[in-house]
Structure formats: C-alpha cells, structure tokens
C-alpha cells in the first residue's frame, strides 16, 4: 500500500514555501546592497520590490496546489515584518543626519512588529488565522474592517510599503542630484501613498490595543470561572 502521509520535509518544500525562501533571499540581498553598496541602489530596489510582489504569488501557489500550512503563514509573516524593518533601518541610515527621521523610522519599526506579534499571539492562542473573521470577531471594529475589506487592506499594505520605497528612492536621487523625472514622480506618488501609510499606522496601533485587550479579557474570563 502506498504511503501518502506528509512529512515535515514535504511541508518545508511546498511550492509556496519555496517562493517564500526566494523572497527571503531577495530581501537579504536588497538590504545588503542598500547598506553596504549604496551605489547599487537601483538593483536593491528591484530586489526588494520583487520580494514584496512574491507575497502575492506564494498565496496563489498555496491555494492552487492545496499547500496552505502553518509554517507557510509563519514564514510569510516573518518575511513581511523583517523586510519592512530592514527597509526602515536602511532609511534611518540614509537620514542619519536627521535625528527626528531616525526616531520616526524606529517608532514605525516598533509599532509594526509589536502590533503584528500581538495579533498573531492573540489569534494563535484561539487556533485562528490572524486575518480570519473568526479570529477577529472580538477585535476592535477598525481591525475587523481592515481584514474584511480586501481593497482597503491592499491599499494600506501596498501604499505603506511603497511609501518607504519612494522615500528611499527620493533620498538617493536627491543626493545624486540626478534623475529629475524620477524625483518628481516620487513626490507625486507620495501624495497618494502617504495617506495609506498613515492609515496603516492607525490600524497598527488599533490592532496592538485590540489584541492586548482581547488577551486581557480572556484572562479575566478564565479568572472568573
């Protein structure tokens, strides 16, 4: 009789997870170039954006090949958070002579990581996916709305990530005093993307508070039994 059981090795080599590993490689290479070889900033941006776009394809592959997994969700979340944190560190490096900007990027890293970690912990504690309606039924209204409406979710996530990318590009072209068309394009793009970025930070803070409140409410419920 054929053995159709799935091993841990099988899960590690699921197609969406292979895409996830490629995303990690692209992110690491992009950050190395941004920080250690700043003259290769165009290649760095291409690699970073490729990693970000890969997030779309690993989800499609998971559904197509019926290879959704907890490990895949973990890999996806860690890659997303570390990629954003890495880019914000690179931005801090670019703006190292402006302490207020370094502080801003540092706060954004803290809020991004803490809010998503608390959300993951809260929903995982109840064996739910952090984006699911079931997992967020006790979350604040803004958090439920954020995860319920795909276009709003996409606008916030894509807008935030490309806000950081545009700020990085703007820093490079301004320092080089070249690529005037790109500089103008980035400035106009930021008019559209910055509102998404601000909205995403509001959602992040709400998500952080919501997850902490939900965990505390669960503790209270257990105490009162």
mmCIF file of C-alpha atoms in Angstrom:
data_model
loop_
_atom_site.group_PDB
_atom_site.id
_atom_site.type_symbol
_atom_site.label_atom_id
_atom_site.label_comp_id
_atom_site.label_asym_id
_atom_site.label_seq_id
_atom_site.Cartn_x
_atom_site.Cartn_y
_atom_site.Cartn_z
ATOM 1 C CA UNK A 1 0.000 0.000 0.000
ATOM 2 C CA UNK A 2 1.338 3.422 -0.965
ATOM 3 C CA UNK A 3 2.256 5.735 1.885
ATOM 4 C CA UNK A 4 0.582 9.109 1.265
ATOM 5 C CA UNK A 5 1.483 10.650 4.614
ATOM 6 C CA UNK A 6 3.031 14.113 4.613
ATOM 7 C CA UNK A 7 6.341 14.675 6.397
ATOM 8 C CA UNK A 8 7.850 17.867 7.784
ATOM 9 C CA UNK A 9 10.295 17.780 4.885
ATOM 10 C CA UNK A 10 7.377 17.788 2.441
ATOM 11 C CA UNK A 11 5.937 20.896 4.084
ATOM 12 C CA UNK A 12 9.291 22.665 4.034
ATOM 13 C CA UNK A 13 9.468 22.102 0.287
ATOM 14 C CA UNK A 14 5.917 23.096 -0.580
ATOM 15 C CA UNK A 15 5.876 25.330 -3.665
ATOM 16 C CA UNK A 16 4.620 28.436 -1.792
ATOM 17 C CA UNK A 17 7.340 27.938 0.819
ATOM 18 C CA UNK A 18 9.995 27.725 -1.906
ATOM 19 C CA UNK A 19 8.696 31.075 -3.146
ATOM 20 C CA UNK A 20 8.952 32.281 0.457
ATOM 21 C CA UNK A 21 12.624 31.278 0.630
ATOM 22 C CA UNK A 22 13.255 33.155 -2.611
ATOM 23 C CA UNK A 23 11.605 36.204 -1.056
ATOM 24 C CA UNK A 24 13.943 35.958 1.928
ATOM 25 C CA UNK A 25 16.974 35.800 -0.379
ATOM 26 C CA UNK A 26 15.783 38.816 -2.390
ATOM 27 C CA UNK A 27 15.156 40.815 0.780
ATOM 28 C CA UNK A 28 18.553 39.988 2.281
ATOM 29 C CA UNK A 29 20.371 40.851 -0.941
ATOM 30 C CA UNK A 30 18.471 44.128 -1.294
ATOM 31 C CA UNK A 31 19.317 45.192 2.266
ATOM 32 C CA UNK A 32 22.976 44.258 1.833
ATOM 33 C CA UNK A 33 23.123 46.430 -1.285
ATOM 34 C CA UNK A 34 21.248 49.334 0.327
ATOM 35 C CA UNK A 35 23.556 49.488 3.343
ATOM 36 C CA UNK A 36 26.918 48.155 2.112
ATOM 37 C CA UNK A 37 26.829 49.022 -1.596
ATOM 38 C CA UNK A 38 24.609 52.145 -1.823
ATOM 39 C CA UNK A 39 25.779 52.861 -5.372
ATOM 40 C CA UNK A 40 23.763 49.779 -6.417
ATOM 41 C CA UNK A 41 20.520 51.241 -5.091
ATOM 42 C CA UNK A 42 18.565 50.567 -8.294
ATOM 43 C CA UNK A 43 19.341 46.842 -8.126
ATOM 44 C CA UNK A 44 18.484 46.913 -4.417
ATOM 45 C CA UNK A 45 15.069 48.413 -5.138
ATOM 46 C CA UNK A 46 14.364 45.836 -7.871
ATOM 47 C CA UNK A 47 15.218 43.010 -5.475
ATOM 48 C CA UNK A 48 13.136 44.490 -2.660
ATOM 49 C CA UNK A 49 10.079 45.038 -4.848
ATOM 50 C CA UNK A 50 10.484 41.510 -6.259
ATOM 51 C CA UNK A 51 10.349 40.139 -2.716
ATOM 52 C CA UNK A 52 7.256 42.201 -1.972
ATOM 53 C CA UNK A 53 5.470 41.061 -5.157
ATOM 54 C CA UNK A 54 6.401 37.470 -4.315
ATOM 55 C CA UNK A 55 3.996 37.737 -1.382
ATOM 56 C CA UNK A 56 1.149 37.671 -3.900
ATOM 57 C CA UNK A 57 2.431 34.589 -5.709
ATOM 58 C CA UNK A 58 3.114 32.434 -2.651
ATOM 59 C CA UNK A 59 -0.522 32.837 -1.608
ATOM 60 C CA UNK A 60 -1.715 31.954 -5.112
ATOM 61 C CA UNK A 61 0.545 28.890 -5.174
ATOM 62 C CA UNK A 62 -0.698 27.758 -1.739
ATOM 63 C CA UNK A 63 -4.292 27.814 -2.962
ATOM 64 C CA UNK A 64 -3.550 26.327 -6.394
ATOM 65 C CA UNK A 65 -1.570 23.348 -5.062
ATOM 66 C CA UNK A 66 -3.591 22.992 -1.842
ATOM 67 C CA UNK A 67 -0.406 23.591 0.140
ATOM 68 C CA UNK A 68 -1.567 26.000 2.829
ATOM 69 C CA UNK A 69 0.363 25.434 6.058
ATOM 70 C CA UNK A 70 1.015 26.989 9.443
ATOM 71 C CA UNK A 71 4.716 27.087 8.564
ATOM 72 C CA UNK A 72 3.918 28.955 5.350
ATOM 73 C CA UNK A 73 1.897 31.526 7.261
ATOM 74 C CA UNK A 74 4.722 31.907 9.778
ATOM 75 C CA UNK A 75 7.338 32.271 7.031
ATOM 76 C CA UNK A 76 5.177 34.824 5.245
ATOM 77 C CA UNK A 77 4.596 36.921 8.367
ATOM 78 C CA UNK A 78 8.248 36.870 9.470
ATOM 79 C CA UNK A 79 9.437 37.760 5.958
ATOM 80 C CA UNK A 80 6.993 40.664 5.711
ATOM 81 C CA UNK A 81 7.879 42.096 9.104
ATOM 82 C CA UNK A 82 11.640 41.660 8.730
ATOM 83 C CA UNK A 83 11.592 43.117 5.210
ATOM 84 C CA UNK A 84 9.766 46.239 6.353
ATOM 85 C CA UNK A 85 12.006 46.578 9.424
ATOM 86 C CA UNK A 86 15.100 46.186 7.249
ATOM 87 C CA UNK A 87 13.954 48.855 4.812
ATOM 88 C CA UNK A 88 13.190 51.246 7.661
ATOM 89 C CA UNK A 89 16.696 50.602 9.034
ATOM 90 C CA UNK A 90 18.102 51.449 5.592
ATOM 91 C CA UNK A 91 16.035 54.651 5.606
ATOM 92 C CA UNK A 92 17.439 55.504 9.035
ATOM 93 C CA UNK A 93 20.906 55.055 7.539
ATOM 94 C CA UNK A 94 20.045 57.383 4.658
ATOM 95 C CA UNK A 95 18.709 60.026 7.066
ATOM 96 C CA UNK A 96 21.290 59.532 9.820
ATOM 97 C CA UNK A 97 21.990 63.271 9.982
ATOM 98 C CA UNK A 98 18.352 63.978 10.858
ATOM 99 C CA UNK A 99 17.618 62.536 14.332
ATOM 100 C CA UNK A 100 13.882 63.192 14.059
ATOM 101 C CA UNK A 101 13.693 60.980 10.953
ATOM 102 C CA UNK A 102 15.727 58.241 12.635
ATOM 103 C CA UNK A 103 13.339 58.396 15.599
ATOM 104 C CA UNK A 104 10.322 58.232 13.267
ATOM 105 C CA UNK A 105 11.614 55.155 11.437
ATOM 106 C CA UNK A 106 12.483 53.499 14.759
ATOM 107 C CA UNK A 107 8.966 54.086 16.114
ATOM 108 C CA UNK A 108 7.476 52.683 12.891
ATOM 109 C CA UNK A 109 9.530 49.500 13.319
ATOM 110 C CA UNK A 110 8.408 49.111 16.936
ATOM 111 C CA UNK A 111 4.724 49.670 16.157
ATOM 112 C CA UNK A 112 4.776 47.375 13.114
ATOM 113 C CA UNK A 113 6.441 44.435 14.838
ATOM 114 C CA UNK A 114 4.643 44.724 18.191
ATOM 115 C CA UNK A 115 1.170 45.084 16.669
ATOM 116 C CA UNK A 116 1.552 42.107 14.351
ATOM 117 C CA UNK A 117 3.207 39.930 17.014
ATOM 118 C CA UNK A 118 0.375 40.617 19.476
ATOM 119 C CA UNK A 119 -2.215 39.965 16.770
ATOM 120 C CA UNK A 120 -0.561 36.651 15.865
ATOM 121 C CA UNK A 121 -0.273 35.626 19.530
ATOM 122 C CA UNK A 122 -3.895 36.530 20.246
ATOM 123 C CA UNK A 123 -5.384 34.667 17.281
ATOM 124 C CA UNK A 124 -3.000 31.699 17.534
ATOM 125 C CA UNK A 125 -3.998 31.264 21.163
ATOM 126 C CA UNK A 126 -7.525 30.561 19.920
ATOM 127 C CA UNK A 127 -6.253 28.490 16.975
ATOM 128 C CA UNK A 128 -7.437 31.037 14.410
ATOM 129 C CA UNK A 129 -5.747 32.738 11.481
ATOM 130 C CA UNK A 130 -4.806 36.326 12.265
ATOM 131 C CA UNK A 131 -6.714 37.630 9.215
ATOM 132 C CA UNK A 132 -9.840 35.495 9.591
ATOM 133 C CA UNK A 133 -13.259 36.803 10.556
ATOM 134 C CA UNK A 134 -13.451 34.179 13.299
ATOM 135 C CA UNK A 135 -10.095 35.204 14.713
ATOM 136 C CA UNK A 136 -11.069 38.867 14.761
ATOM 137 C CA UNK A 137 -14.653 38.618 15.965
ATOM 138 C CA UNK A 138 -13.641 40.150 19.316
ATOM 139 C CA UNK A 139 -11.253 42.704 17.807
ATOM 140 C CA UNK A 140 -11.923 46.425 17.584
ATOM 141 C CA UNK A 141 -14.181 47.487 14.709
ATOM 142 C CA UNK A 142 -11.351 49.102 12.730
ATOM 143 C CA UNK A 143 -9.297 45.900 12.854
ATOM 144 C CA UNK A 144 -12.272 43.771 11.755
ATOM 145 C CA UNK A 145 -12.980 46.192 8.907
ATOM 146 C CA UNK A 146 -9.305 46.243 7.865
ATOM 147 C CA UNK A 147 -9.131 42.465 7.484
ATOM 148 C CA UNK A 148 -12.621 42.164 5.982
ATOM 149 C CA UNK A 149 -12.239 44.522 3.018
ATOM 150 C CA UNK A 150 -9.564 43.302 0.631
ATOM 151 C CA UNK A 151 -9.185 46.561 -1.318
ATOM 152 C CA UNK A 152 -8.796 48.652 1.827
ATOM 153 C CA UNK A 153 -6.323 46.100 3.194
ATOM 154 C CA UNK A 154 -4.385 46.140 -0.078
ATOM 155 C CA UNK A 155 -4.349 49.933 -0.318
ATOM 156 C CA UNK A 156 -2.933 50.242 3.189
ATOM 157 C CA UNK A 157 -0.322 47.499 2.824
ATOM 158 C CA UNK A 158 0.859 48.340 -0.693
ATOM 159 C CA UNK A 159 0.672 52.075 -0.041
ATOM 160 C CA UNK A 160 2.741 51.774 3.129
ATOM 161 C CA UNK A 161 5.445 49.608 1.587
ATOM 162 C CA UNK A 162 5.792 51.775 -1.488
ATOM 163 C CA UNK A 163 5.827 54.917 0.642
ATOM 164 C CA UNK A 164 9.028 53.617 2.210
ATOM 165 C CA UNK A 165 10.398 52.605 -1.190
ATOM 166 C CA UNK A 166 9.614 56.038 -2.636
ATOM 167 C CA UNK A 167 11.261 57.809 0.320
ATOM 168 C CA UNK A 168 14.366 55.674 -0.219
ATOM 169 C CA UNK A 169 14.454 56.432 -3.952
ATOM 170 C CA UNK A 170 13.901 60.123 -3.237
ATOM 171 C CA UNK A 171 16.844 60.152 -0.824
ATOM 172 C CA UNK A 172 19.119 58.590 -3.448
ATOM 173 C CA UNK A 173 18.146 60.781 -6.407
ATOM 174 C CA UNK A 174 18.253 63.939 -4.279
ATOM 175 C CA UNK A 175 21.750 63.105 -3.011
ATOM 176 C CA UNK A 176 22.950 62.364 -6.536
ATOM 177 C CA UNK A 177 21.204 65.442 -7.972
ATOM 178 C CA UNK A 178 20.161 63.293 -10.926
ATOM 179 C CA UNK A 179 17.058 61.583 -12.280
ATOM 180 C CA UNK A 180 14.884 64.688 -12.026
ATOM 181 C CA UNK A 181 11.905 62.923 -13.608
ATOM 182 C CA UNK A 182 12.094 60.113 -11.031
ATOM 183 C CA UNK A 183 12.329 62.650 -8.205
ATOM 184 C CA UNK A 184 9.197 64.452 -9.367
ATOM 185 C CA UNK A 185 7.401 61.146 -9.895
ATOM 186 C CA UNK A 186 8.216 60.026 -6.349
ATOM 187 C CA UNK A 187 6.978 63.298 -4.905
ATOM 188 C CA UNK A 188 3.646 62.979 -6.707
ATOM 189 C CA UNK A 189 3.389 59.296 -5.779
ATOM 190 C CA UNK A 190 3.890 60.115 -2.105
ATOM 191 C CA UNK A 191 0.829 62.360 -2.219
ATOM 192 C CA UNK A 192 -1.201 59.200 -2.909
ATOM 193 C CA UNK A 193 0.689 56.710 -0.773
ATOM 194 C CA UNK A 194 1.321 58.685 2.423
ATOM 195 C CA UNK A 195 -2.407 58.695 3.391
ATOM 196 C CA UNK A 196 -2.318 54.884 3.072
ATOM 197 C CA UNK A 197 0.783 54.748 5.256
ATOM 198 C CA UNK A 198 -0.785 56.965 7.931
ATOM 199 C CA UNK A 199 -3.969 54.864 7.867
ATOM 200 C CA UNK A 200 -1.886 51.685 8.230
ATOM 201 C CA UNK A 201 -0.178 53.090 11.344
ATOM 202 C CA UNK A 202 -3.579 53.913 12.862
ATOM 203 C CA UNK A 203 -4.672 50.336 12.122
ATOM 204 C CA UNK A 204 -1.430 49.007 13.638
ATOM 205 C CA UNK A 205 -1.985 50.899 16.888
ATOM 206 C CA UNK A 206 -5.619 49.780 16.958
ATOM 207 C CA UNK A 207 -4.540 46.196 16.277
ATOM 208 C CA UNK A 208 -1.988 46.344 19.098
ATOM 209 C CA UNK A 209 -4.533 47.695 21.589
ATOM 210 C CA UNK A 210 -7.248 45.322 20.364
ATOM 211 C CA UNK A 211 -5.085 42.217 20.678
ATOM 212 C CA UNK A 212 -3.860 43.199 24.161
ATOM 213 C CA UNK A 213 -7.444 43.899 25.272
ATOM 214 C CA UNK A 214 -8.660 40.574 23.896
ATOM 215 C CA UNK A 215 -5.916 38.648 25.716
ATOM 216 C CA UNK A 216 -6.678 40.521 28.958
ATOM 217 C CA UNK A 217 -10.403 39.797 28.514
ATOM 218 C CA UNK A 218 -9.605 36.109 28.083
ATOM 219 C CA UNK A 219 -7.508 36.190 31.263
ATOM 220 C CA UNK A 220 -10.389 37.811 33.143
ATOM 221 C CA UNK A 221 -12.811 35.212 31.798
ATOM 222 C CA UNK A 222 -10.549 32.381 32.976
ATOM 223 C CA UNK A 223 -10.181 34.002 36.416
ATOM 224 C CA UNK A 224 -13.940 34.304 36.826
ATOM 225 C CA UNK A 225 -14.686 30.671 36.063
#
